[in-house]
């Protein structure tokens, strides 16, 4: 349930209502609306009679929230959430650019790529240390050594780092060492992992599951938020359809829908969505036009030699060229680069 206060409601009226709701065993989340305060009420709200609140001074409207996701719901939090990723703001009017190789391979590869994507305009370095591969015989990532290499690249470039976690056992380690923790498509419904991540305060980049509906995806965000961490960034990375000419099908309509349903920022990853480097620039431009809050692009300093996802990785020059276009596009849409 949400309670929308009148614009002129006083602090005292809002405070007394919150107090009353807590006494009745409810959890109250106070959020800023466009020109008023919105109280999100969680708990056994079926026990409450909306009319008891409608007659309180300062209350404008009382509305049920029928969707199963509450904290992620835009009704609960009408304004866009802006997530602070170690100084880089994701959400709102700025476009965030995550870039880097699919997997961290060695010192030269990650630092060379990091310096080049930073020069091109990237804000956050993304590289996999733990790789969820379809085959157990494929390269699984450098794991802790990869994490250490990412830290060195961060030291060299000053860029915050984003990398994928696979096991709940590593949450504490990632919380200490990583700026943005990525949950990959294959773990979107690993509820133990999500709940554990909810106990940190770290920004979590939650990728859409291979065949997940928007509702299922938002319920996964809700797991993290319900456990106490409001810092969730959604990442559309393509879904599985009947189409086989591309790795996945990029759901840009989903990005538009998400902005209506949730206040959480939405980043688009065109690289995994199509699987072909030559398609990535056009899809990235389309994502910005659809209102994406950020892009996540795979870039490798030598894609032909990449240990993972070389076919969809841009060269640093291709990334530069794309960024030059995107910076003009962002301006056209009245936004800013980060
Ligand atoms: C990745 O980001 O490298 C990755 C494995 O992505 P996804 O989980 O979207 O497949
Ligand atoms: Mn990849």
mmCIF file of C-alpha atoms and ligand atoms in Angstrom:
data_model
loop_
_atom_site.group_PDB
_atom_site.id
_atom_site.type_symbol
_atom_site.label_atom_id
_atom_site.label_comp_id
_atom_site.label_asym_id
_atom_site.label_seq_id
_atom_site.Cartn_x
_atom_site.Cartn_y
_atom_site.Cartn_z
ATOM 1 C CA UNK A 1 0.000 0.000 0.000
ATOM 2 C CA UNK A 2 1.148 3.564 -0.594
ATOM 3 C CA UNK A 3 0.045 6.733 1.116
ATOM 4 C CA UNK A 4 0.478 9.909 -0.901
ATOM 5 C CA UNK A 5 0.750 12.963 1.310
ATOM 6 C CA UNK A 6 -0.506 16.424 0.339
ATOM 7 C CA UNK A 7 2.247 18.786 -0.848
ATOM 8 C CA UNK A 8 1.593 20.958 2.217
ATOM 9 C CA UNK A 9 1.643 18.042 4.733
ATOM 10 C CA UNK A 10 3.772 18.919 7.738
ATOM 11 C CA UNK A 11 6.721 16.962 9.133
ATOM 12 C CA UNK A 12 4.660 16.345 12.252
ATOM 13 C CA UNK A 13 1.754 14.837 10.287
ATOM 14 C CA UNK A 14 4.085 12.590 8.293
ATOM 15 C CA UNK A 15 6.019 11.557 11.413
ATOM 16 C CA UNK A 16 2.898 10.692 13.377
ATOM 17 C CA UNK A 17 1.537 8.578 10.505
ATOM 18 C CA UNK A 18 4.836 6.683 10.208
ATOM 19 C CA UNK A 19 4.821 6.101 13.946
ATOM 20 C CA UNK A 20 1.264 4.810 13.868
ATOM 21 C CA UNK A 21 2.040 2.406 11.012
ATOM 22 C CA UNK A 22 5.151 1.056 12.741
ATOM 23 C CA UNK A 23 3.141 0.466 15.902
ATOM 24 C CA UNK A 24 0.822 -1.677 13.808
ATOM 25 C CA UNK A 25 3.813 -3.788 12.768
ATOM 26 C CA UNK A 26 4.303 -2.267 9.299
ATOM 27 C CA UNK A 27 7.573 -1.317 7.654
ATOM 28 C CA UNK A 28 7.379 2.214 6.261
ATOM 29 C CA UNK A 29 9.603 3.544 3.519
ATOM 30 C CA UNK A 30 9.504 7.297 3.086
ATOM 31 C CA UNK A 31 10.216 8.502 -0.449
ATOM 32 C CA UNK A 32 10.166 11.777 -2.327
ATOM 33 C CA UNK A 33 7.415 12.089 -4.927
ATOM 34 C CA UNK A 34 7.421 14.805 -7.600
ATOM 35 C CA UNK A 35 6.146 17.495 -5.208
ATOM 36 C CA UNK A 36 5.046 15.504 -2.181
ATOM 37 C CA UNK A 37 6.065 12.687 0.154
ATOM 38 C CA UNK A 38 5.067 9.108 -0.631
ATOM 39 C CA UNK A 39 4.953 6.503 2.154
ATOM 40 C CA UNK A 40 5.455 2.925 1.005
ATOM 41 C CA UNK A 41 3.902 0.529 3.511
ATOM 42 C CA UNK A 42 5.083 -3.085 3.693
ATOM 43 C CA UNK A 43 3.860 -5.946 5.825
ATOM 44 C CA UNK A 44 0.485 -7.551 6.302
ATOM 45 C CA UNK A 45 -1.307 -4.574 4.720
ATOM 46 C CA UNK A 46 -4.505 -6.580 4.221
ATOM 47 C CA UNK A 47 -5.115 -5.974 7.938
ATOM 48 C CA UNK A 48 -5.222 -2.196 7.395
ATOM 49 C CA UNK A 49 -8.330 -0.233 6.466
ATOM 50 C CA UNK A 50 -7.350 2.474 3.920
ATOM 51 C CA UNK A 51 -10.141 4.720 5.207
ATOM 52 C CA UNK A 52 -8.418 4.965 8.611
ATOM 53 C CA UNK A 53 -5.555 6.714 6.823
ATOM 54 C CA UNK A 54 -7.575 8.763 4.349
ATOM 55 C CA UNK A 55 -9.113 10.727 7.207
ATOM 56 C CA UNK A 56 -5.714 11.590 8.735
ATOM 57 C CA UNK A 57 -4.560 15.191 8.291
ATOM 58 C CA UNK A 58 -2.096 15.698 5.442
ATOM 59 C CA UNK A 59 -3.109 12.561 3.519
ATOM 60 C CA UNK A 60 -4.025 13.040 -0.142
ATOM 61 C CA UNK A 61 -4.611 9.471 -1.374
ATOM 62 C CA UNK A 62 -4.218 5.838 -0.327
ATOM 63 C CA UNK A 63 -3.546 3.241 -3.016
ATOM 64 C CA UNK A 64 -3.002 -0.497 -2.953
ATOM 65 C CA UNK A 65 0.068 -1.796 -4.806
ATOM 66 C CA UNK A 66 -1.185 -4.846 -6.611
ATOM 67 C CA UNK A 67 2.146 -5.847 -8.184
ATOM 68 C CA UNK A 68 4.149 -8.384 -6.154
ATOM 69 C CA UNK A 69 7.283 -6.212 -6.318
ATOM 70 C CA UNK A 70 7.051 -3.355 -3.863
ATOM 71 C CA UNK A 71 10.414 -1.735 -3.122
ATOM 72 C CA UNK A 72 11.349 -1.914 -6.817
ATOM 73 C CA UNK A 73 7.985 -0.426 -7.818
ATOM 74 C CA UNK A 74 7.838 3.085 -9.227
ATOM 75 C CA UNK A 75 4.606 3.630 -7.285
ATOM 76 C CA UNK A 76 6.628 3.240 -4.091
ATOM 77 C CA UNK A 77 9.409 5.544 -5.245
ATOM 78 C CA UNK A 78 8.142 7.862 -8.003
ATOM 79 C CA UNK A 79 11.470 9.507 -8.826
ATOM 80 C CA UNK A 80 14.362 7.752 -10.616
ATOM 81 C CA UNK A 81 16.848 6.047 -8.309
ATOM 82 C CA UNK A 82 20.421 7.140 -8.836
ATOM 83 C CA UNK A 83 22.968 4.564 -7.687
ATOM 84 C CA UNK A 84 26.378 5.815 -6.623
ATOM 85 C CA UNK A 85 29.030 3.438 -7.937
ATOM 86 C CA UNK A 86 32.148 4.734 -6.176
ATOM 87 C CA UNK A 87 31.575 8.210 -7.572
ATOM 88 C CA UNK A 88 29.971 7.277 -10.904
ATOM 89 C CA UNK A 89 26.243 7.938 -10.767
ATOM 90 C CA UNK A 90 24.041 5.400 -12.551
ATOM 91 C CA UNK A 91 20.451 6.520 -13.229
ATOM 92 C CA UNK A 92 18.834 9.913 -13.679
ATOM 93 C CA UNK A 93 19.882 12.157 -16.525
ATOM 94 C CA UNK A 94 23.385 10.802 -17.104
ATOM 95 C CA UNK A 95 24.517 7.917 -19.258
ATOM 96 C CA UNK A 96 26.915 5.471 -17.566
ATOM 97 C CA UNK A 97 29.368 3.483 -19.659
ATOM 98 C CA UNK A 98 30.575 0.098 -18.465
ATOM 99 C CA UNK A 99 33.229 -1.378 -20.758
ATOM 100 C CA UNK A 100 35.981 -3.977 -20.780
ATOM 101 C CA UNK A 101 36.768 -7.524 -21.829
ATOM 102 C CA UNK A 102 34.498 -10.494 -21.200
ATOM 103 C CA UNK A 103 37.220 -12.074 -19.079
ATOM 104 C CA UNK A 104 40.348 -10.797 -17.379
ATOM 105 C CA UNK A 105 43.231 -12.712 -18.995
ATOM 106 C CA UNK A 106 46.513 -11.154 -17.841
ATOM 107 C CA UNK A 107 48.000 -7.872 -16.601
ATOM 108 C CA UNK A 108 48.810 -6.429 -20.050
ATOM 109 C CA UNK A 109 45.423 -7.316 -21.530
ATOM 110 C CA UNK A 110 43.344 -5.801 -18.720
ATOM 111 C CA UNK A 111 45.442 -2.661 -18.177
ATOM 112 C CA UNK A 112 45.835 -1.924 -21.902
ATOM 113 C CA UNK A 113 42.094 -2.389 -22.486
ATOM 114 C CA UNK A 114 41.242 -0.359 -19.366
ATOM 115 C CA UNK A 115 43.402 2.603 -20.419
ATOM 116 C CA UNK A 116 41.924 2.536 -23.905
ATOM 117 C CA UNK A 117 38.271 2.350 -22.869
ATOM 118 C CA UNK A 118 38.846 5.110 -20.335
ATOM 119 C CA UNK A 119 40.312 7.289 -23.084
ATOM 120 C CA UNK A 120 37.231 6.505 -25.193
ATOM 121 C CA UNK A 121 34.872 7.678 -22.438
ATOM 122 C CA UNK A 122 34.065 4.603 -20.317
ATOM 123 C CA UNK A 123 33.323 5.264 -16.622
ATOM 124 C CA UNK A 124 33.386 1.782 -15.115
ATOM 125 C CA UNK A 125 35.768 -1.046 -16.007
ATOM 126 C CA UNK A 126 33.982 -4.353 -16.450
ATOM 127 C CA UNK A 127 35.827 -7.655 -16.694
ATOM 128 C CA UNK A 128 35.026 -11.210 -15.632
ATOM 129 C CA UNK A 129 37.201 -12.979 -13.074
ATOM 130 C CA UNK A 130 34.700 -15.803 -12.512
ATOM 131 C CA UNK A 131 33.112 -16.901 -15.784
ATOM 132 C CA UNK A 132 29.886 -18.926 -15.959
ATOM 133 C CA UNK A 133 30.601 -21.043 -19.061
ATOM 134 C CA UNK A 134 28.204 -23.448 -20.731
ATOM 135 C CA UNK A 135 31.001 -26.016 -21.010
ATOM 136 C CA UNK A 136 32.997 -27.155 -17.977
ATOM 137 C CA UNK A 137 35.975 -27.539 -20.336
ATOM 138 C CA UNK A 138 35.952 -23.863 -21.395
ATOM 139 C CA UNK A 139 38.096 -21.174 -19.693
ATOM 140 C CA UNK A 140 36.488 -20.503 -16.313
ATOM 141 C CA UNK A 141 38.272 -17.216 -15.535
ATOM 142 C CA UNK A 142 41.335 -16.413 -13.438
ATOM 143 C CA UNK A 143 39.144 -16.195 -10.326
ATOM 144 C CA UNK A 144 40.957 -14.544 -7.368
ATOM 145 C CA UNK A 145 43.957 -13.772 -9.545
ATOM 146 C CA UNK A 146 41.586 -12.022 -11.973
ATOM 147 C CA UNK A 147 40.153 -9.993 -9.099
ATOM 148 C CA UNK A 148 43.667 -8.875 -8.146
ATOM 149 C CA UNK A 149 44.370 -7.850 -11.762
ATOM 150 C CA UNK A 150 41.164 -5.807 -11.824
ATOM 151 C CA UNK A 151 42.291 -4.045 -8.651
ATOM 152 C CA UNK A 152 45.594 -3.211 -10.323
ATOM 153 C CA UNK A 153 43.761 -1.841 -13.367
ATOM 154 C CA UNK A 154 41.620 0.261 -11.029
ATOM 155 C CA UNK A 155 44.722 1.598 -9.322
ATOM 156 C CA UNK A 156 46.224 2.516 -12.686
ATOM 157 C CA UNK A 157 43.144 4.127 -14.240
ATOM 158 C CA UNK A 158 41.099 5.298 -11.270
ATOM 159 C CA UNK A 159 38.031 3.572 -12.728
ATOM 160 C CA UNK A 160 35.620 1.706 -10.432
ATOM 161 C CA UNK A 161 35.459 -2.014 -11.238
ATOM 162 C CA UNK A 162 32.503 -4.270 -11.961
ATOM 163 C CA UNK A 163 32.775 -8.066 -12.038
ATOM 164 C CA UNK A 164 30.500 -11.086 -11.829
ATOM 165 C CA UNK A 165 29.901 -13.129 -8.686
ATOM 166 C CA UNK A 166 28.699 -16.732 -8.875
ATOM 167 C CA UNK A 167 28.793 -18.035 -5.327
ATOM 168 C CA UNK A 168 27.195 -16.713 -2.124
ATOM 169 C CA UNK A 169 30.438 -17.771 -0.405
ATOM 170 C CA UNK A 170 32.288 -14.929 -2.135
ATOM 171 C CA UNK A 171 29.967 -12.070 -1.163
ATOM 172 C CA UNK A 172 32.174 -10.814 1.656
ATOM 173 C CA UNK A 173 35.289 -10.908 -0.567
ATOM 174 C CA UNK A 174 33.548 -9.059 -3.420
ATOM 175 C CA UNK A 175 32.027 -6.535 -1.031
ATOM 176 C CA UNK A 176 35.539 -5.552 0.090
ATOM 177 C CA UNK A 177 37.220 -5.529 -3.290
ATOM 178 C CA UNK A 178 34.717 -4.655 -6.025
ATOM 179 C CA UNK A 179 32.755 -1.439 -6.731
ATOM 180 C CA UNK A 180 29.792 -2.956 -8.603
ATOM 181 C CA UNK A 181 28.895 -6.639 -8.233
ATOM 182 C CA UNK A 182 27.395 -8.222 -11.340
ATOM 183 C CA UNK A 183 24.872 -11.039 -11.072
ATOM 184 C CA UNK A 184 24.869 -12.837 -14.420
ATOM 185 C CA UNK A 185 21.853 -14.015 -16.384
ATOM 186 C CA UNK A 186 22.364 -17.589 -15.211
ATOM 187 C CA UNK A 187 22.156 -16.564 -11.564
ATOM 188 C CA UNK A 188 19.247 -14.140 -11.766
ATOM 189 C CA UNK A 189 17.118 -16.520 -9.731
ATOM 190 C CA UNK A 190 19.815 -17.775 -7.382
ATOM 191 C CA UNK A 191 17.812 -16.580 -4.406
ATOM 192 C CA UNK A 192 20.452 -17.462 -1.800
ATOM 193 C CA UNK A 193 22.954 -15.323 -3.685
ATOM 194 C CA UNK A 194 20.478 -12.440 -4.045
ATOM 195 C CA UNK A 195 19.577 -12.501 -0.357
ATOM 196 C CA UNK A 196 23.240 -12.554 0.636
ATOM 197 C CA UNK A 197 23.939 -9.575 -1.667
ATOM 198 C CA UNK A 198 20.993 -7.810 -0.076
ATOM 199 C CA UNK A 199 22.916 -7.807 3.159
ATOM 200 C CA UNK A 200 25.614 -5.591 1.672
ATOM 201 C CA UNK A 201 25.204 -1.999 0.556
ATOM 202 C CA UNK A 202 27.112 -2.501 -2.673
ATOM 203 C CA UNK A 203 25.651 -1.593 -6.095
ATOM 204 C CA UNK A 204 24.413 -4.801 -7.719
ATOM 205 C CA UNK A 205 24.132 -5.037 -11.504
ATOM 206 C CA UNK A 206 21.381 -7.609 -12.003
ATOM 207 C CA UNK A 207 21.273 -9.087 -15.486
ATOM 208 C CA UNK A 208 18.042 -10.408 -16.933
ATOM 209 C CA UNK A 209 17.726 -14.203 -16.916
ATOM 210 C CA UNK A 210 17.901 -16.015 -20.258
ATOM 211 C CA UNK A 211 14.149 -16.518 -20.397
ATOM 212 C CA UNK A 212 12.971 -14.313 -17.560
ATOM 213 C CA UNK A 213 9.858 -12.181 -17.798
ATOM 214 C CA UNK A 214 10.069 -8.586 -16.622
ATOM 215 C CA UNK A 215 8.017 -9.542 -13.557
ATOM 216 C CA UNK A 216 10.379 -12.369 -12.619
ATOM 217 C CA UNK A 217 13.341 -10.050 -13.089
ATOM 218 C CA UNK A 218 11.812 -7.357 -10.875
ATOM 219 C CA UNK A 219 11.041 -9.992 -8.235
ATOM 220 C CA UNK A 220 14.745 -10.872 -8.225
ATOM 221 C CA UNK A 221 15.573 -7.184 -7.695
ATOM 222 C CA UNK A 222 13.010 -7.262 -4.883
ATOM 223 C CA UNK A 223 14.922 -10.121 -3.183
ATOM 224 C CA UNK A 224 18.015 -7.912 -2.951
ATOM 225 C CA UNK A 225 16.024 -4.872 -1.836
ATOM 226 C CA UNK A 226 13.880 -6.776 0.672
ATOM 227 C CA UNK A 227 17.077 -8.000 2.329
ATOM 228 C CA UNK A 228 18.148 -4.378 2.817
ATOM 229 C CA UNK A 229 20.141 -3.260 -0.224
ATOM 230 C CA UNK A 230 18.379 -0.601 -2.342
ATOM 231 C CA UNK A 231 21.293 -0.263 -4.796
ATOM 232 C CA UNK A 232 20.128 -2.352 -7.726
ATOM 233 C CA UNK A 233 20.868 -1.647 -11.397
ATOM 234 C CA UNK A 234 19.031 -3.743 -13.993
ATOM 235 C CA UNK A 235 20.829 -4.924 -17.130
ATOM 236 C CA UNK A 236 18.972 -6.020 -20.268
ATOM 237 C CA UNK A 237 21.229 -8.457 -22.144
ATOM 238 C CA UNK A 238 18.847 -10.076 -24.589
ATOM 239 C CA UNK A 239 16.418 -12.930 -24.083
ATOM 240 C CA UNK A 240 16.103 -16.325 -25.694
ATOM 241 C CA UNK A 241 13.539 -16.441 -28.503
ATOM 242 C CA UNK A 242 12.943 -18.618 -31.574
ATOM 243 C CA UNK A 243 15.510 -16.493 -33.496
ATOM 244 C CA UNK A 244 18.826 -18.222 -34.130
ATOM 245 C CA UNK A 245 20.793 -15.740 -36.272
ATOM 246 C CA UNK A 246 21.776 -13.802 -33.156
ATOM 247 C CA UNK A 247 22.895 -15.018 -29.751
ATOM 248 C CA UNK A 248 19.755 -13.538 -28.150
ATOM 249 C CA UNK A 249 17.025 -11.021 -28.959
ATOM 250 C CA UNK A 250 17.532 -7.541 -27.493
ATOM 251 C CA UNK A 251 14.336 -6.454 -25.759
ATOM 252 C CA UNK A 252 14.379 -2.674 -26.087
ATOM 253 C CA UNK A 253 10.622 -2.470 -25.567
ATOM 254 C CA UNK A 254 11.369 -4.004 -22.169
ATOM 255 C CA UNK A 255 13.597 -1.025 -21.350
ATOM 256 C CA UNK A 256 10.718 1.378 -22.040
ATOM 257 C CA UNK A 257 8.349 -0.805 -19.997
ATOM 258 C CA UNK A 258 10.796 -1.000 -17.092
ATOM 259 C CA UNK A 259 11.034 2.759 -16.817
ATOM 260 C CA UNK A 260 7.296 2.813 -16.217
ATOM 261 C CA UNK A 261 7.278 -0.084 -13.768
ATOM 262 C CA UNK A 262 10.372 0.644 -11.704
ATOM 263 C CA UNK A 263 12.539 3.516 -10.482
ATOM 264 C CA UNK A 264 15.699 1.423 -10.797
ATOM 265 C CA UNK A 265 18.212 2.352 -13.524
ATOM 266 C CA UNK A 266 18.359 0.164 -16.624
ATOM 267 C CA UNK A 267 21.623 -0.530 -18.436
ATOM 268 C CA UNK A 268 21.701 -2.262 -21.833
ATOM 269 C CA UNK A 269 24.329 -4.820 -22.853
ATOM 270 C CA UNK A 270 24.145 -5.096 -26.660
ATOM 271 C CA UNK A 271 27.216 -7.380 -26.823
ATOM 272 C CA UNK A 272 25.598 -10.453 -25.245
ATOM 273 C CA UNK A 273 22.273 -9.567 -26.836
ATOM 274 C CA UNK A 274 23.486 -10.145 -30.400
ATOM 275 C CA UNK A 275 26.838 -11.922 -30.209
ATOM 276 C CA UNK A 276 28.228 -10.073 -33.269
ATOM 277 C CA UNK A 277 30.667 -7.163 -32.895
ATOM 278 C CA UNK A 278 29.445 -5.567 -36.136
ATOM 279 C CA UNK A 279 25.916 -5.221 -34.720
ATOM 280 C CA UNK A 280 26.895 -3.772 -31.357
ATOM 281 C CA UNK A 281 27.203 -0.066 -32.346
ATOM 282 C CA UNK A 282 23.730 0.121 -33.934
ATOM 283 C CA UNK A 283 22.112 -1.662 -30.991
ATOM 284 C CA UNK A 284 23.928 0.582 -28.510
ATOM 285 C CA UNK A 285 22.637 3.678 -30.309
ATOM 286 C CA UNK A 286 19.102 2.244 -30.321
ATOM 287 C CA UNK A 287 19.373 1.520 -26.590
ATOM 288 C CA UNK A 288 20.281 5.147 -25.856
ATOM 289 C CA UNK A 289 17.316 6.268 -27.991
ATOM 290 C CA UNK A 290 15.052 3.905 -25.992
ATOM 291 C CA UNK A 291 16.101 5.671 -22.783
ATOM 292 C CA UNK A 292 18.765 3.335 -21.362
ATOM 293 C CA UNK A 293 20.565 4.753 -18.316
ATOM 294 C CA UNK A 294 23.802 3.130 -19.372
ATOM 295 C CA UNK A 295 25.544 0.763 -21.749
ATOM 296 C CA UNK A 296 27.706 -2.248 -21.030
ATOM 297 C CA UNK A 297 29.996 -3.006 -23.949
ATOM 298 C CA UNK A 298 32.545 -5.762 -24.354
ATOM 299 C CA UNK A 299 35.857 -4.346 -25.588
ATOM 300 C CA UNK A 300 39.095 -6.324 -25.988
ATOM 301 C CA UNK A 301 42.483 -4.970 -27.016
ATOM 302 C CA UNK A 302 42.801 -7.931 -29.401
ATOM 303 C CA UNK A 303 39.395 -9.575 -29.973
ATOM 304 C CA UNK A 304 40.815 -12.248 -32.297
ATOM 305 C CA UNK A 305 42.863 -13.609 -29.372
ATOM 306 C CA UNK A 306 40.170 -13.251 -26.680
ATOM 307 C CA UNK A 307 39.674 -16.288 -24.435
ATOM 308 C CA UNK A 308 35.961 -15.595 -24.250
ATOM 309 C CA UNK A 309 33.385 -13.770 -26.413
ATOM 310 C CA UNK A 310 35.899 -12.398 -28.944
ATOM 311 C CA UNK A 311 33.307 -12.435 -31.753
ATOM 312 C CA UNK A 312 31.156 -9.871 -29.990
ATOM 313 C CA UNK A 313 33.963 -7.694 -28.618
ATOM 314 C CA UNK A 314 34.726 -4.288 -30.100
ATOM 315 C CA UNK A 315 38.296 -3.129 -30.628
ATOM 316 C CA UNK A 316 39.246 0.015 -28.687
ATOM 317 C CA UNK A 317 39.033 1.991 -31.962
ATOM 318 C CA UNK A 318 35.519 0.759 -32.671
ATOM 319 C CA UNK A 319 34.579 1.664 -29.094
ATOM 320 C CA UNK A 320 36.007 5.191 -29.569
ATOM 321 C CA UNK A 321 34.007 5.684 -32.719
ATOM 322 C CA UNK A 322 30.814 4.510 -31.036
ATOM 323 C CA UNK A 323 31.390 6.811 -28.065
ATOM 324 C CA UNK A 324 31.794 9.808 -30.342
ATOM 325 C CA UNK A 325 28.368 9.141 -31.821
ATOM 326 C CA UNK A 326 26.780 8.331 -28.459
ATOM 327 C CA UNK A 327 27.994 11.587 -26.882
ATOM 328 C CA UNK A 328 26.137 13.567 -29.569
ATOM 329 C CA UNK A 329 23.094 11.336 -29.274
ATOM 330 C CA UNK A 330 22.955 11.771 -25.518
ATOM 331 C CA UNK A 331 22.959 15.539 -25.959
ATOM 332 C CA UNK A 332 20.166 15.268 -28.524
ATOM 333 C CA UNK A 333 18.022 13.434 -25.959
ATOM 334 C CA UNK A 334 18.703 16.103 -23.332
ATOM 335 C CA UNK A 335 20.948 13.899 -21.225
ATOM 336 C CA UNK A 336 24.623 14.080 -20.333
ATOM 337 C CA UNK A 337 27.572 11.722 -20.456
ATOM 338 C CA UNK A 338 28.705 10.676 -16.977
HETATM 339 C C1 LIG B 1 29.026 -11.521 -19.142
HETATM 340 O O1 LIG B 1 28.618 -10.411 -18.801
HETATM 341 O O2 LIG B 1 30.170 -11.730 -19.566
HETATM 342 C C2 LIG B 1 28.049 -12.636 -19.120
HETATM 343 C C3 LIG B 1 28.414 -13.875 -18.889
HETATM 344 O O3 LIG B 1 26.811 -12.191 -19.353
HETATM 345 P P1 LIG B 1 25.366 -12.885 -19.173
HETATM 346 O O4 LIG B 1 25.262 -13.281 -17.752
HETATM 347 O O5 LIG B 1 24.454 -11.775 -19.571
HETATM 348 O O6 LIG B 1 25.322 -14.044 -20.131
HETATM 349 MN MN1 LIG B 2 30.903 -12.104 -22.201
#
